[in-house]
Amino acid sequence: MIYLQKPDWSWRPSESVTHVHQWVKQEGKADVILFGAPLSRSSISASAASYYPEAFRKMWKGFAAYNLDERIDLTKVSVRDAGDIMMHTTNIKESHRRIEDTAESLADSKLTCMIGGDHSTTACAVRGVKKAFPYEQIGILQLDTHLDVRDPKELGPANGTPIRQLIDGGTVKGEDVVNIGLHGYFNTKELVEYADEKGIQMVTMQRARRDGLTETIQRAVKSLGHVDRIYATIDMDVLDISVAPGVPASTPGGMKSEELFEALLEIGKTERVKHIDFVCLDPQKDNHVSATVKTGVYAWLQFMTGVAMRK
Amino acid sequence: MIYLQKPDWSWRPSESVTHVHQWVKQEGKADVILFGAPLSRSSISASAASYYPEAFRKMWKGFAAYNLDERIDLTKVSVRDAGDIMMHTTNIKESHRRIEDTAESLADSKLTCMIGGDHSTTACAVRGVKKAFPYEQIGILQLDTHLDVRDPKELGPANGTPIRQLIDGGTVKGEDVVNIGLHGYFNTKELVEYADEKGIQMVTMQRARRDGLTETIQRAVKSLGHVDRIYATIDMDVLDISVAPGVPASTPGGMKSEELFEALLEIGKTERVKHIDFVCLDPQKDNHVSATVKTGVYAWLQFMTGVAMRK
Amino acid sequence: MIYLQKPDWSWRPSESVTHVHQWVKQEGKADVILFGAPLSRSSISASAASYYPEAFRKMWKGFAAYNLDERIDLTKVSVRDAGDIMMHTTNIKESHRRIEDTAESLADSKLTCMIGGDHSTTACAVRGVKKAFPYEQIGILQLDTHLDVRDPKELGPANGTPIRQLIDGGTVKGEDVVNIGLHGYFNTKELVEYADEKGIQMVTMQRARRDGLTETIQRAVKSLGHVDRIYATIDMDVLDISVAPGVPASTPGGMKSEELFEALLEIGKTERVKHIDFVCLDPQKDNHVSATVKTGVYAWLQFMTGVAMRK
Amino acid sequence: MIYLQKPDWSWRPSESVTHVHQWVKQEGKADVILFGAPLSRSSISASAASYYPEAFRKMWKGFAAYNLDERIDLTKVSVRDAGDIMMHTTNIKESHRRIEDTAESLADSKLTCMIGGDHSTTACAVRGVKKAFPYEQIGILQLDTHLDVRDPKELGPANGTPIRQLIDGGTVKGEDVVNIGLHGYFNTKELVEYADEKGIQMVTMQRARRDGLTETIQRAVKSLGHVDRIYATIDMDVLDISVAPGVPASTPGGMKSEELFEALLEIGKTERVKHIDFVCLDPQKDNHVSATVKTGVYAWLQFMTGVAMRK
Amino acid sequence: MIYLQKPDWSWRPSESVTHVHQWVKQEGKADVILFGAPLSRSSISASAASYYPEAFRKMWKGFAAYNLDERIDLTKVSVRDAGDIMMHTTNIKESHRRIEDTAESLADSKLTCMIGGDHSTTACAVRGVKKAFPYEQIGILQLDTHLDVRDPKELGPANGTPIRQLIDGGTVKGEDVVNIGLHGYFNTKELVEYADEKGIQMVTMQRARRDGLTETIQRAVKSLGHVDRIYATIDMDVLDISVAPGVPASTPGGMKSEELFEALLEIGKTERVKHIDFVCLDPQKDNHVSATVKTGVYAWLQFMTGVAMRK
Amino acid sequence: MIYLQKPDWSWRPSESVTHVHQWVKQEGKADVILFGAPLSRSSISASAASYYPEAFRKMWKGFAAYNLDERIDLTKVSVRDAGDIMMHTTNIKESHRRIEDTAESLADSKLTCMIGGDHSTTACAVRGVKKAFPYEQIGILQLDTHLDVRDPKELGPANGTPIRQLIDGGTVKGEDVVNIGLHGYFNTKELVEYADEKGIQMVTMQRARRDGLTETIQRAVKSLGHVDRIYATIDMDVLDISVAPGVPASTPGGMKSEELFEALLEIGKTERVKHIDFVCLDPQKDNHVSATVKTGVYAWLQFMTGVAMRK
């Protein structure tokens, strides 16, 4: 008798769907569409965030499709992994265009999750959504250490510029952007002045911690009460360097993982959030136990738990 | 004149007992018996937790035998290091039998501390204690990210199965197990259902944090008010990946080290706790500053401080 | 337009077979059968060599199926990846039995390649081959830093014992074993005496280097001129620690990678070599650029180049 | 056209002063004088803290000269980097003398910041200040895991001894020392007894956390109400090992980075604090993302923010 | 007395020019012009080779300006560091244009050394030289594991394409390219066929080792006897993974560092070599002792020693 | 039955002496006296070479006391480990004095092995030997990348100065020093001029490799034919960075480990070599598989094999 199993055999034989890789399907209709945007050569500093979609999918085998805290069986939400957007090797503009087109095409799904890639992909995705729903007002719920309002005239459409691209380009209004997690010495005075001028709502990490993350998200959502749909963008560098070394611009003083998890559960619960992305996680900068990638998968599952609680 | 000192000379000459390695003795009677169970080939994933007893003893030279927070001189409790259980190189069953026999032999000590090894060793140790005290009812106080109730029929007596071994084998009742620290996506639905069915008391990490760890332990002990003796088992993977990278299954969302320390002080104070083990710490997965091993020694000293406060 | 590609999409679209993962097939008849034996809990020291089959397959995407030195197109040899042998989680004896059975079943293939796992798997595989060809005399061509003749009576069938298992068990004669690569201080006097007594042919690393590896292999094959089939076993710890950190027992003074590559080309060319295995490569001990896993894939491809030159 | 820029060109062209390295000047008068004391061969355990001044200056390019939490533009405070004190290669005594002389010479600046070096440098610096102001009473505000009152008679003026040097030498009174952050098992009983005897005010980490760091600092400053000037000394090993691996004696159970930042803001605000140092940060022990060095720069900027708020 | 030295103070006071950073000047005329081309977002795989010019300059402080093997005082050759070419953040085409323009402007120096950046920069630099000397025939002396003749139609001007760009674009003839160091399984059959077709001279690593590197370089130079000037391009991934982990595509089976050093001495001696570049060294992938960066500096100094011997 | 073994129990029970730690004794008379000189605060750059004696002894458990290449049973030579010299924590001069005194006391042993520490310890040890044998002429056989003739007037008795201390101090004549392994750019012109002037015999790495290491050592010994006793000093930084990352000043272009092993076998065989030391190995800079420490133990055993062959 031979005991051979196919090479791609997952680590434990199972008829039942118990882990994430058994739950997420690759074909058919689904409540949630997941896709990767593996582009990071548009990053100001060198970044391998383009490898995150692959690392994300590989890691999810280690996670059960069941949330024990909330006693939620995630399999009641259907998810389809639509794969990765093919990027051009050297033409960043073309790659950005493809993200925009793809996001437009998928925008009428119940919910889309984009796995970046660097933060420049967010500007493309939001423009794609806007094209699909030209008469809707879009709000941005951003978790980030940075404002990301550097000037594209100087840098081109780099990862430091997406929010400014969207505001200056008329896709989103400054006051429809809420940025949570700002702290310390990572935004120059002139950028803060730009944000003030445009009316961006800035919630510092200290403030968010004082109020609690659930409360903070609820207030942010409320302050976006007038928009038609909310696009949530999670720059993983919002996290503290001790919990997320694997980001190009890791800093001390950031969000703790349990705070991020709390925030994402609440974001997941919010009906008007129709799109989310997770960006700027560079698996090559992660530590030897892949702490950041694990945190990224956990964060996404918290969002999915919230989504499951919507029903 | 020659200034030579013996090779095994500890790092600073001292007549007085100031550090842990000077306090723990290798012979004679003692309040507390410490022994190692260096077995981890019974681990589902590859593990070098078998190297923890050696790493633990090497690290304790860096710790004073004095708790400054509580102003407790630990040397008033006597501790004997009984050494490591010899393991068979390839016969896991035989190694398990040796752990069980040893635990039985030592069970009438005032207090035993077993340094694992993976979590499969706990099933053996509890069975050994049960053999020594067949008419006593044993309660389990477990700090863990996992339920450890996977099916030994499928896996054999692996490290994912000890609690199920004990319940299905009639050694311990399901309702006499309190598991503190569960969180996230690391237990499948079917395992949670098994735990529910058997009456295992599950305290999530979130709940424990909300109540405070001291309070949580006190409640757990109260809920085990009817048992004759409590066996505490500390799976070091209960800790968050940012404070304990050196475990085979490290996860974000776990317990913080200061929470573990608070819990262990309270467990140490609890008269009915007669046995404790620390398992699943893999020194080869630790980071370059040995954060996990240091945390393991600190955790044990917190327990010992609590024991010193019993008197 | 959407630019999505399936998640498992390899890194560059291609109709033609250019890289190893496009060449090795998962179904059908083939000249060479490859299979994994992911067992390493039988290792004396803690080992994650059980993860090598997976790491091996993942890495081969980075290698072209073309040898530039010899101008050999590897695709003219057909290879089937038969997958991994399912191992029992805790019953090492049972896992060994499965390897033996599988090796017996596959033994009549033109050529088999087993990817270990630790060196205990070799004893099983050779016994399996012997069962399939009970009337053939089997020779062992071993590249190793160690003799691997420790006593299974003491250790059980651990990774230090395979050659002794085979000799004492009558499967192979001592004089039909040629061990190349021995050096330094990694075999005790008593083990060398056992080897002398049984007639094992010991070729030190220094001797092999002086003669050249091609010449050394040719002599070894000649000295096995009387056997019916040769089983080659490559313990990756034969390599020097500077080129192969990822083995449980890495040592200085070992074989260089270019020497291993030269040897494997010659072994591949040798018609009578019908079986080969690569063992004791632990990906968790590898360095940050996966030097050892890359060397393992390269070594296998050198063997395959030799095989392609047989025709 | 050629697009060349000078090699020392900072990472982004800028006329305006936006980042720390553009704000700190190397010449002229300034409110704050910064200097390095790159000495760590006086450390009990091997230490490369002597490399911190260089690492500190290199890292500050990544920090904006603007505090977003407090909306403070740091450039309104002037800072001069006076460079590093030249150390003797092998004569520790001579190096200590140079630190003392330099500290004396600079003592009449509005504010001095010394970047160590190990903690032995603090004893020299305080003696230098005392020489400059012989009739003033100096208070020490110490953030540290250790008391640093080991006996210089035994060790010479090593990094474990500075506080004892100052007390036994009559430079500072025991009751004018407040040590915040003590915890666990890192001070022997006899050292605690010395501290008690001399009246050192010990505030454990647990106590400081319970009260809040701002409150803790305010109380400490109040308890030093009678001294003429306060010298603050920040031993970076006060931090928890999970946020500051890069110190020679990293421990679990320590201060969190956000707590340190809160404390330093308050210390910065305190008018009577005229001198500060940051010691025992060893960049060679830091992790791959330089978490500890980044935390060190952030901590200093929190202090500077507080200073800016004094005005 | 104060013992302060300027922050940028090099590690040891010296009037005499003893080390590389004291020898290389930033202004004035010189025999050799050095400049950086910090671009690597044009790399197929994620690369931080853009950080190499900075790492290169920082490391050279640890090297004496004196070659002990050849007893050559390097200071008799004058070198000017012209700084780094400013790159556009997201417009790769524009960055390439700047490299081409700069190379053209500097082409009439006696000798230019470009420090990359990825290998795409070479195509630009050679085109720049060609523009400066339109009537000269340029030969390429390439040390590389790869042919770098992938199709720019597919990838754009990425780092896998420079030689093909130059051949297909008519800048260089195929037969005027000599590639030394090819080995193993890192060039697909179709790329080798392209090289054959265009007449590229391929010298495998095995061949070069057999002949000796000095001899190999001399033959290569001879085979380029008809060209007017030789452009040498050193892709650091020609090196074996055990000596150069810090390249994006590290492989076993490559060149040893002493072989590279021997080759570069000979290249340096060759009068007709007027330009050299060093590319694809990624400091972020280097190991903890910066082995690859050190090897890069050493390699450049070998070239410079050869140049000094020209006179 | 209890299966406990003492904590310090070595990894495998054994009556017979098979491994190094069972062979080296701590008491009694012996052919070879081994002692540690754990001092490295005298090092120019930060060094933890003071931790090498401990790391050396811990590692030797992994080595058999039998040389397979030469078929030599090491146990026929007796070795006593005399322990470590106690060092003063901050008084380098005093520590140096203790080394000198100890070396003098032990100098009449048949053979002494000193395990450093940094290279400053060699000057002390040689002076100690000279004091013991004032009328003997001492020759130095040095394996080193550096000349170590920097000026103690400038640096004090630092690790860059020992050979100059001995020559200028009249302990050893310049022409009685043979330095093997010099290469590259790690000695300034002025230091080479000093060496030339004093008549130091400089054998470059290239020269030694060309001649072979055995031949090179034999010639060196011959050239010291007139001295009474030879003191061999092995600065581990003679090794190439790829085989010995764990030295403070690791360089490419150095000696390979097999070359060092060959040299040490020959040195061991040389009757007139009465003293040897191994210095400047910093275990904290070693890689994750302790390659340098393993190489250090192997090197010492090669020397011991040579000694065993003397008889």
PDB file of N, CA and C in Angstrom, chain D residues 91-133:
ATOM      1  N   ASN D  91      42.125  53.754  28.344  1.00  0.00           N
ATOM      2  CA  ASN D  91      42.190  54.319  29.689  1.00  0.00           C
ATOM      3  C   ASN D  91      40.807  54.829  30.091  1.00  0.00           C
ATOM      4  N   ILE D  92      40.067  53.999  30.781  1.00  0.00           N
ATOM      5  CA  ILE D  92      38.686  54.323  31.138  1.00  0.00           C
ATOM      6  C   ILE D  92      38.637  55.521  32.081  1.00  0.00           C
ATOM      7  N   LYS D  93      39.550  55.568  33.002  1.00  0.00           N
ATOM      8  CA  LYS D  93      39.613  56.677  33.955  1.00  0.00           C
ATOM      9  C   LYS D  93      39.749  58.021  33.223  1.00  0.00           C
ATOM     10  N   GLU D  94      40.657  58.048  32.265  1.00  0.00           N
ATOM     11  CA  GLU D  94      40.877  59.258  31.484  1.00  0.00           C
ATOM     12  C   GLU D  94      39.607  59.635  30.705  1.00  0.00           C
ATOM     13  N   SER D  95      38.954  58.659  30.145  1.00  0.00           N
ATOM     14  CA  SER D  95      37.714  58.928  29.411  1.00  0.00           C
ATOM     15  C   SER D  95      36.669  59.517  30.351  1.00  0.00           C
ATOM     16  N   HIS D  96      36.575  58.932  31.517  1.00  0.00           N
ATOM     17  CA  HIS D  96      35.626  59.456  32.505  1.00  0.00           C
ATOM     18  C   HIS D  96      35.944  60.907  32.862  1.00  0.00           C
ATOM     19  N   ARG D  97      37.230  61.208  32.997  1.00  0.00           N
ATOM     20  CA  ARG D  97      37.638  62.576  33.332  1.00  0.00           C
ATOM     21  C   ARG D  97      37.217  63.551  32.238  1.00  0.00           C
ATOM     22  N   ARG D  98      37.375  63.121  30.995  1.00  0.00           N
ATOM     23  CA  ARG D  98      36.989  64.001  29.884  1.00  0.00           C
ATOM     24  C   ARG D  98      35.485  64.281  29.890  1.00  0.00           C
ATOM     25  N   ILE D  99      34.699  63.259  30.209  1.00  0.00           N
ATOM     26  CA  ILE D  99      33.243  63.479  30.281  1.00  0.00           C
ATOM     27  C   ILE D  99      32.937  64.489  31.375  1.00  0.00           C
ATOM     28  N   GLU D 100      33.579  64.304  32.507  1.00  0.00           N
ATOM     29  CA  GLU D 100      33.334  65.211  33.637  1.00  0.00           C
ATOM     30  C   GLU D 100      33.698  66.650  33.263  1.00  0.00           C
ATOM     31  N   ASP D 101      34.868  66.817  32.660  1.00  0.00           N
ATOM     32  CA  ASP D 101      35.308  68.156  32.261  1.00  0.00           C
ATOM     33  C   ASP D 101      34.356  68.777  31.241  1.00  0.00           C
ATOM     34  N   THR D 102      33.950  67.977  30.265  1.00  0.00           N
ATOM     35  CA  THR D 102      33.055  68.502  29.230  1.00  0.00           C
ATOM     36  C   THR D 102      31.720  68.913  29.829  1.00  0.00           C
ATOM     37  N   ALA D 103      31.197  68.050  30.681  1.00  0.00           N
ATOM     38  CA  ALA D 103      29.907  68.357  31.310  1.00  0.00           C
ATOM     39  C   ALA D 103      30.002  69.636  32.121  1.00  0.00           C
ATOM     40  N   GLU D 104      31.130  69.799  32.799  1.00  0.00           N
ATOM     41  CA  GLU D 104      31.319  71.030  33.583  1.00  0.00           C
ATOM     42  C   GLU D 104      31.311  72.247  32.652  1.00  0.00           C
ATOM     43  N   SER D 105      32.042  72.148  31.562  1.00  0.00           N
ATOM     44  CA  SER D 105      32.157  73.280  30.632  1.00  0.00           C
ATOM     45  C   SER D 105      30.811  73.686  30.023  1.00  0.00           C
ATOM     46  N   LEU D 106      29.971  72.697  29.796  1.00  0.00           N
ATOM     47  CA  LEU D 106      28.695  72.977  29.126  1.00  0.00           C
ATOM     48  C   LEU D 106      27.554  73.227  30.111  1.00  0.00           C
ATOM     49  N   ALA D 107      27.838  73.100  31.389  1.00  0.00           N
ATOM     50  CA  ALA D 107      26.757  73.050  32.372  1.00  0.00           C
ATOM     51  C   ALA D 107      25.910  74.313  32.433  1.00  0.00           C
ATOM     52  N   ASP D 108      26.481  75.435  32.019  1.00  0.00           N
ATOM     53  CA  ASP D 108      25.696  76.667  32.123  1.00  0.00           C
ATOM     54  C   ASP D 108      24.832  76.921  30.895  1.00  0.00           C
ATOM     55  N   SER D 109      24.771  75.943  29.987  1.00  0.00           N
ATOM     56  CA  SER D 109      23.791  76.040  28.897  1.00  0.00           C
ATOM     57  C   SER D 109      22.396  75.992  29.510  1.00  0.00           C
ATOM     58  N   LYS D 110      21.419  76.478  28.754  1.00  0.00           N
ATOM     59  CA  LYS D 110      20.055  76.392  29.279  1.00  0.00           C
ATOM     60  C   LYS D 110      19.677  74.955  29.569  1.00  0.00           C
ATOM     61  N   LEU D 111      20.136  74.095  28.676  1.00  0.00           N
ATOM     62  CA  LEU D 111      19.745  72.693  28.764  1.00  0.00           C
ATOM     63  C   LEU D 111      20.817  71.867  28.072  1.00  0.00           C
ATOM     64  N   THR D 112      21.244  70.769  28.698  1.00  0.00           N
ATOM     65  CA  THR D 112      22.173  69.870  28.004  1.00  0.00           C
ATOM     66  C   THR D 112      21.556  68.488  27.856  1.00  0.00           C
ATOM     67  N   CYS D 113      21.846  67.877  26.709  1.00  0.00           N
ATOM     68  CA  CYS D 113      21.427  66.493  26.454  1.00  0.00           C
ATOM     69  C   CYS D 113      22.676  65.683  26.155  1.00  0.00           C
ATOM     70  N   MET D 114      22.956  64.698  26.974  1.00  0.00           N
ATOM     71  CA  MET D 114      24.088  63.822  26.688  1.00  0.00           C
ATOM     72  C   MET D 114      23.561  62.494  26.148  1.00  0.00           C
ATOM     73  N   ILE D 115      24.154  62.070  25.030  1.00  0.00           N
ATOM     74  CA  ILE D 115      23.783  60.797  24.442  1.00  0.00           C
ATOM     75  C   ILE D 115      24.916  59.813  24.733  1.00  0.00           C
ATOM     76  N   GLY D 116      24.638  58.818  25.644  1.00  0.00           N
ATOM     77  CA  GLY D 116      25.675  57.836  26.006  1.00  0.00           C
ATOM     78  C   GLY D 116      25.792  56.800  24.924  1.00  0.00           C
ATOM     79  N   GLY D 117      26.715  55.888  25.064  1.00  0.00           N
ATOM     80  CA  GLY D 117      27.464  55.551  26.215  1.00  0.00           C
ATOM     81  C   GLY D 117      26.656  54.745  27.238  1.00  0.00           C
ATOM     82  N   ASP D 118      27.457  54.145  28.151  1.00  0.00           N
ATOM     83  CA  ASP D 118      26.794  53.367  29.191  1.00  0.00           C
ATOM     84  C   ASP D 118      26.501  54.242  30.403  1.00  0.00           C
ATOM     85  N   HIS D 119      25.918  53.658  31.427  1.00  0.00           N
ATOM     86  CA  HIS D 119      25.435  54.463  32.552  1.00  0.00           C
ATOM     87  C   HIS D 119      26.557  55.010  33.431  1.00  0.00           C
ATOM     88  N   SER D 120      27.769  54.500  33.246  1.00  0.00           N
ATOM     89  CA  SER D 120      28.871  55.079  34.038  1.00  0.00           C
ATOM     90  C   SER D 120      29.077  56.545  33.674  1.00  0.00           C
ATOM     91  N   THR D 121      28.692  56.925  32.466  1.00  0.00           N
ATOM     92  CA  THR D 121      28.898  58.314  32.034  1.00  0.00           C
ATOM     93  C   THR D 121      28.076  59.296  32.857  1.00  0.00           C
ATOM     94  N   THR D 122      26.953  58.834  33.381  1.00  0.00           N
ATOM     95  CA  THR D 122      26.083  59.718  34.168  1.00  0.00           C
ATOM     96  C   THR D 122      26.795  60.228  35.417  1.00  0.00           C
ATOM     97  N   ALA D 123      27.520  59.343  36.097  1.00  0.00           N
ATOM     98  CA  ALA D 123      28.231  59.773  37.307  1.00  0.00           C
ATOM     99  C   ALA D 123      29.195  60.909  36.972  1.00  0.00           C
ATOM    100  N   CYS D 124      29.906  60.775  35.859  1.00  0.00           N
ATOM    101  CA  CYS D 124      30.852  61.822  35.449  1.00  0.00           C
ATOM    102  C   CYS D 124      30.120  63.127  35.148  1.00  0.00           C
ATOM    103  N   ALA D 125      29.038  63.000  34.376  1.00  0.00           N
ATOM    104  CA  ALA D 125      28.319  64.203  33.950  1.00  0.00           C
ATOM    105  C   ALA D 125      27.754  64.951  35.154  1.00  0.00           C
ATOM    106  N   VAL D 126      27.194  64.203  36.102  1.00  0.00           N
ATOM    107  CA  VAL D 126      26.612  64.874  37.274  1.00  0.00           C
ATOM    108  C   VAL D 126      27.722  65.538  38.094  1.00  0.00           C
ATOM    109  N   ARG D 127      28.852  64.859  38.229  1.00  0.00           N
ATOM    110  CA  ARG D 127      29.969  65.492  38.946  1.00  0.00           C
ATOM    111  C   ARG D 127      30.421  66.764  38.225  1.00  0.00           C
ATOM    112  N   GLY D 128      30.429  66.726  36.895  1.00  0.00           N
ATOM    113  CA  GLY D 128      30.785  67.922  36.136  1.00  0.00           C
ATOM    114  C   GLY D 128      29.831  69.071  36.410  1.00  0.00           C
ATOM    115  N   VAL D 129      28.562  68.778  36.401  1.00  0.00           N
ATOM    116  CA  VAL D 129      27.551  69.793  36.693  1.00  0.00           C
ATOM    117  C   VAL D 129      27.749  70.342  38.101  1.00  0.00           C
ATOM    118  N   LYS D 130      27.999  69.436  39.022  1.00  0.00           N
ATOM    119  CA  LYS D 130      28.201  69.849  40.420  1.00  0.00           C
ATOM    120  C   LYS D 130      29.397  70.795  40.534  1.00  0.00           C
ATOM    121  N   LYS D 131      30.459  70.485  39.800  1.00  0.00           N
ATOM    122  CA  LYS D 131      31.622  71.372  39.825  1.00  0.00           C
ATOM    123  C   LYS D 131      31.278  72.757  39.309  1.00  0.00           C
ATOM    124  N   ALA D 132      30.427  72.797  38.297  1.00  0.00           N
ATOM    125  CA  ALA D 132      30.037  74.091  37.728  1.00  0.00           C
ATOM    126  C   ALA D 132      29.147  74.871  38.683  1.00  0.00           C
ATOM    127  N   PHE D 133      28.341  74.120  39.456  1.00  0.00           N
ATOM    128  CA  PHE D 133      27.418  74.768  40.397  1.00  0.00           C
ATOM    129  C   PHE D 133      27.593  74.158  41.782  1.00  0.00           C
TER     130      PHE D 133
END
